[in-house]
Short mmCIF file of C-alpha atoms in Angstrom, two decimals:
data_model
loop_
_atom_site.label_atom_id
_atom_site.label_comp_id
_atom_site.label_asym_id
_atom_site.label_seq_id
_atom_site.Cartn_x
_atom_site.Cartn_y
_atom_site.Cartn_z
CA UNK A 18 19.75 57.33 -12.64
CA UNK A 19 18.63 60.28 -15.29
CA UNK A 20 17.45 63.18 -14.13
CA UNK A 21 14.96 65.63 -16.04
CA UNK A 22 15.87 68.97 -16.42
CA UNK A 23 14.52 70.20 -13.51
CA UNK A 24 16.74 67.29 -11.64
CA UNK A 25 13.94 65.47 -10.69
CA UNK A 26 14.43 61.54 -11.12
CA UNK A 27 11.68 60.13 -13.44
CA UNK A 28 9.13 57.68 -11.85
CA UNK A 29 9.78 54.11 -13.18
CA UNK A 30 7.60 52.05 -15.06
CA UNK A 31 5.51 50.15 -13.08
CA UNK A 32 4.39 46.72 -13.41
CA UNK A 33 0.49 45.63 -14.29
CA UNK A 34 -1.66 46.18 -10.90
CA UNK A 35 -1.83 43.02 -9.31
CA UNK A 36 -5.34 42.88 -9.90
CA UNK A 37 -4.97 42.97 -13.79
CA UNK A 38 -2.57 40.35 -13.50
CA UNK A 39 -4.66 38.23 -11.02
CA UNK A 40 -7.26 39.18 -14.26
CA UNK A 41 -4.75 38.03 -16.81
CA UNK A 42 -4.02 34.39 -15.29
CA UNK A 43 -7.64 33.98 -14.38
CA UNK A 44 -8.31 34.84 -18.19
CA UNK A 45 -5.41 32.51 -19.63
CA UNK A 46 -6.16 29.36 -17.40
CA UNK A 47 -9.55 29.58 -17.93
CA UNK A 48 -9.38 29.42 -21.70
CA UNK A 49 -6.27 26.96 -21.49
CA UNK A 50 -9.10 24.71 -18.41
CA UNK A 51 -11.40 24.56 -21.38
CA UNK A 52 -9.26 23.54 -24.13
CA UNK A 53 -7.15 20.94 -22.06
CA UNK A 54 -8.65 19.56 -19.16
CA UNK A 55 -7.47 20.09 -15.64
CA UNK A 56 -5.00 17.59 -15.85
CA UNK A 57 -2.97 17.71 -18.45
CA UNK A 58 -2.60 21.69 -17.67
CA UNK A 59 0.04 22.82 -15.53
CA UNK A 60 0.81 26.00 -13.05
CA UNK A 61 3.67 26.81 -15.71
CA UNK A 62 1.63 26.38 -19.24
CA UNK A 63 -1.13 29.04 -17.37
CA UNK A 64 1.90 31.44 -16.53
CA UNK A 65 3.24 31.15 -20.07
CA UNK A 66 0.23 32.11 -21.11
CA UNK A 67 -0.22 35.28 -18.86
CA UNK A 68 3.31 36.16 -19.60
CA UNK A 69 4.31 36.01 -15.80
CA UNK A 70 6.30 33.95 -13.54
CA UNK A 71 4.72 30.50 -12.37
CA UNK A 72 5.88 32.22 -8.77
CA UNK A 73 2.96 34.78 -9.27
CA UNK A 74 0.14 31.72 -10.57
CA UNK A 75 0.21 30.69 -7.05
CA UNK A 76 1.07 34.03 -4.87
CA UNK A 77 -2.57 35.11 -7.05
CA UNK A 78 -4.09 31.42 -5.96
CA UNK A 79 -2.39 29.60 -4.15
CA UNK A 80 -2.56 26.06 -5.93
CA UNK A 81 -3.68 24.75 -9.90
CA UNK A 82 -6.43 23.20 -7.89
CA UNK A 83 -7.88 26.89 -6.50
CA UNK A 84 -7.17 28.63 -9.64
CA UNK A 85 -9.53 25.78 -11.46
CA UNK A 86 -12.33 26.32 -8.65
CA UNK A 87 -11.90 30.16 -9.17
CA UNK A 88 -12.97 29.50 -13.14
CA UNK A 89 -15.90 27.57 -12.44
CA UNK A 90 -19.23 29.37 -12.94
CA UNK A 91 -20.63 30.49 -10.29
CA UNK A 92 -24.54 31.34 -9.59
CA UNK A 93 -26.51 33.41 -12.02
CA UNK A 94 -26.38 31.09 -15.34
CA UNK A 95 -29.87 30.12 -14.61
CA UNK A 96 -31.51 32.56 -12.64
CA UNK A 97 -33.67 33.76 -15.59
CA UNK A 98 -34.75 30.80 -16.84
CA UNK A 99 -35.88 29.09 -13.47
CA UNK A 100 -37.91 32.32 -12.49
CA UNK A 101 -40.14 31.80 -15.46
CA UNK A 102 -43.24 30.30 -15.64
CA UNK A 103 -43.50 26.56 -13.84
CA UNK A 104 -45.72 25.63 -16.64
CA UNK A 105 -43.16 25.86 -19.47
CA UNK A 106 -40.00 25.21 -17.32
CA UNK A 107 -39.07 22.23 -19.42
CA UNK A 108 -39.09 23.67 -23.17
CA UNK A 109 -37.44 26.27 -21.13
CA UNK A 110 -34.56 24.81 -19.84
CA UNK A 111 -33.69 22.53 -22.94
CA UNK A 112 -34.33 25.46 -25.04
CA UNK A 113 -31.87 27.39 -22.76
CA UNK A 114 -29.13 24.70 -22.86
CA UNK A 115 -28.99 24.39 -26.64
CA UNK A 116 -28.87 28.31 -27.09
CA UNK A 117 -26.23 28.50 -24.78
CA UNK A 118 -24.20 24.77 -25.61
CA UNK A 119 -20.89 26.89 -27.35
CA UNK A 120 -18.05 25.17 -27.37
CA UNK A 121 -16.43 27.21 -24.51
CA UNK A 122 -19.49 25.92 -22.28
CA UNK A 123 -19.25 22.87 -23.54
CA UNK A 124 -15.33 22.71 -23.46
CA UNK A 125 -15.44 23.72 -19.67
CA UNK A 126 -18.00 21.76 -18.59
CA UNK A 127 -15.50 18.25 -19.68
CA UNK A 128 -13.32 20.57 -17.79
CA UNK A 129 -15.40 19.84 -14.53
CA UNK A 130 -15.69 16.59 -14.97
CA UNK A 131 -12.30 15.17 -14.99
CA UNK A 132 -11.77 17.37 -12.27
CA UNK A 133 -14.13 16.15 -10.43
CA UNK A 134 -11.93 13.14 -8.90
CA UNK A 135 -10.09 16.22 -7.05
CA UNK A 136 -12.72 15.86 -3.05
CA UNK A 137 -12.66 19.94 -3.65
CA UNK A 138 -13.52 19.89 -7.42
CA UNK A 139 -16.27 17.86 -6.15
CA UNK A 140 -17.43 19.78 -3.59
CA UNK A 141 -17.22 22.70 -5.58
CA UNK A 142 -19.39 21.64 -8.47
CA UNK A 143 -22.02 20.24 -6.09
CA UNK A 144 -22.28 23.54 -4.08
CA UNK A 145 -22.77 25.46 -7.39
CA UNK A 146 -25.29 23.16 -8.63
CA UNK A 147 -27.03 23.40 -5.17
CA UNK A 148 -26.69 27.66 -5.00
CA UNK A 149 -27.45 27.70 -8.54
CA UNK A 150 -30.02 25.51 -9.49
CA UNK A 151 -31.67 23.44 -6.84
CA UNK A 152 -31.99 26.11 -4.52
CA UNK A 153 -33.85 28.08 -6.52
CA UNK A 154 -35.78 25.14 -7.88
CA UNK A 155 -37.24 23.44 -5.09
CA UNK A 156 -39.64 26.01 -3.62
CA UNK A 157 -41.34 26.53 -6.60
CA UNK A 158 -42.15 22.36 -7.45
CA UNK A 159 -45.61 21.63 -6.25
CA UNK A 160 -46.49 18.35 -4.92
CA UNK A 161 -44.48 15.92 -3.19
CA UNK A 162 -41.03 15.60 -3.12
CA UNK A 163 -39.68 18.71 -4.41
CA UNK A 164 -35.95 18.43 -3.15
CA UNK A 165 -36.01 15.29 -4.98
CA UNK A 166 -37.58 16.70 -7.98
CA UNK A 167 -35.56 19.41 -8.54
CA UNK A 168 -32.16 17.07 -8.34
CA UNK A 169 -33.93 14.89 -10.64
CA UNK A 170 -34.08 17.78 -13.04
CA UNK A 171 -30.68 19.23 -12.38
CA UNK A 172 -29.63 15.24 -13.24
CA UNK A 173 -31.60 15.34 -16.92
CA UNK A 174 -30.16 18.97 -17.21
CA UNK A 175 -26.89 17.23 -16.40
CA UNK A 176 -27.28 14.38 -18.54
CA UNK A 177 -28.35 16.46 -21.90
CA UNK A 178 -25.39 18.52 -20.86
CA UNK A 179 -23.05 15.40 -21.00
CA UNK A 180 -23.79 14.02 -23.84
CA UNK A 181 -23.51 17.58 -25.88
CA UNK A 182 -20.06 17.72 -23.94
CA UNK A 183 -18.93 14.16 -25.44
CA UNK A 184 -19.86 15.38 -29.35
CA UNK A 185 -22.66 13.28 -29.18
CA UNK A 186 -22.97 14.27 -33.01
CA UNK A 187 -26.35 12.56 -33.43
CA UNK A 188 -28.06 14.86 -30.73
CA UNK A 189 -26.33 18.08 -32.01
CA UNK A 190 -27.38 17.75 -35.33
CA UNK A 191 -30.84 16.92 -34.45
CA UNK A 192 -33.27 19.41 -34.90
CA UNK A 193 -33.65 21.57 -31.57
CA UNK A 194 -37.24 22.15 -31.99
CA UNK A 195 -37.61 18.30 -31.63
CA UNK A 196 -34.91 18.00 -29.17
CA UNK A 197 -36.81 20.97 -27.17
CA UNK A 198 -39.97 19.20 -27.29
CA UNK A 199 -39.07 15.46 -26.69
CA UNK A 200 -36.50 16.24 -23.93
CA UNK A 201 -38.95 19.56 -22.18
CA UNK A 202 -41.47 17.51 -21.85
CA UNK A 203 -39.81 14.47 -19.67
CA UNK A 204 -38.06 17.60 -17.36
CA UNK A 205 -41.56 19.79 -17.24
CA UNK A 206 -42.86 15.59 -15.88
CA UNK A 207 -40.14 15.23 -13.17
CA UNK A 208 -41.12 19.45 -12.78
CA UNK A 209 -45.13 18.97 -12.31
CA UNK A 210 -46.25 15.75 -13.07
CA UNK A 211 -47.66 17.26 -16.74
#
């Protein structure tokens, strides 16, 4: 090996922190989860993307199937707009949707579900929905029922969601002001009986 001039042997180049890399992956397969689908997307395509060895996909994640759960939103996405005022939750949350229904969103949320035939897939979307949304919801539903409520809205959020994820071109053309208003007022129903 080379030494400098003072004879000491130069440190070699390392390679990207494990971290970045676990970064890198988590970055490509998301991006390639949204574009593709969970299926057709494979442990190698993700490493191609990262520029690494499939090897290191799964030394970062173990499986395709953990890597997927690990690019599914977690809780937050809603946090604002559910602490807001009961009385306008349903303009709210369609208003929310819409503002927030890119094609990355939209892209990963197909993603989801044709994944969701995978039992952990499943479980994993269900306990974000839960933690994310219907937790949250619940307490703050007056009147009866307000477990079932607040699924009831997490389905319409969940419906509106689907058919924006299909291209539905109809409904995104529409004018959101009208979609806002037709579609907030059934949720802010199921929400307070309003």
């Amino acid at each position: 090996m080379p030494r400098s001039q003072d004879g000491a042997v130069p440190a070699r180049a390392r390679s990207p922190r494990p971290s970045s890399t676990a970064d890198t992956i988590l970055r490509c397969a998301t991006e390639r989860f949204r574009r593709h689908g969970y299926t057709p997307t494979s442990v190698r395509a993700i490493a191609n993307d990262a520029g690494v060895d499939p090897a290191l996909v799964i030394r970062h994640f173990g499986s395709k199937e953990e890597l997927f759960l690990r690019t599914v939103p977690n809780r937050g996405f809603w946090n604002d707009v559910l602490a807001g005022p009961l009385a306008t939750l349903g303009t709210r949350l369609v208003e929310f949707l819409l503002s927030h229904a890119s094609d990355e969103m939209l892209g990963m949320h197909t993603a989801l579900v044709r994944a969701s035939d995978s039992a952990a897939v499943r479980s994993k979307l269900n306990e974000v929905v839960e933690q994310s949304f219907i937790d949250q919801l619940k307490d703050r539903l007056p009147g009866p029922d307000p477990v079932l409520r607040a699924r009831l809205i997490a389905a319409q959020i969940g419906g509106l969601l689907q058919a924006l994820s299909i291209s539905d071109e109809t409904l995104r053309d529409y004018d959101h002001s009208c979609v806002i208003a037709v579609y907030g007022r059934a949720i802010q129903s199921t929400a307070t009986g309003i």
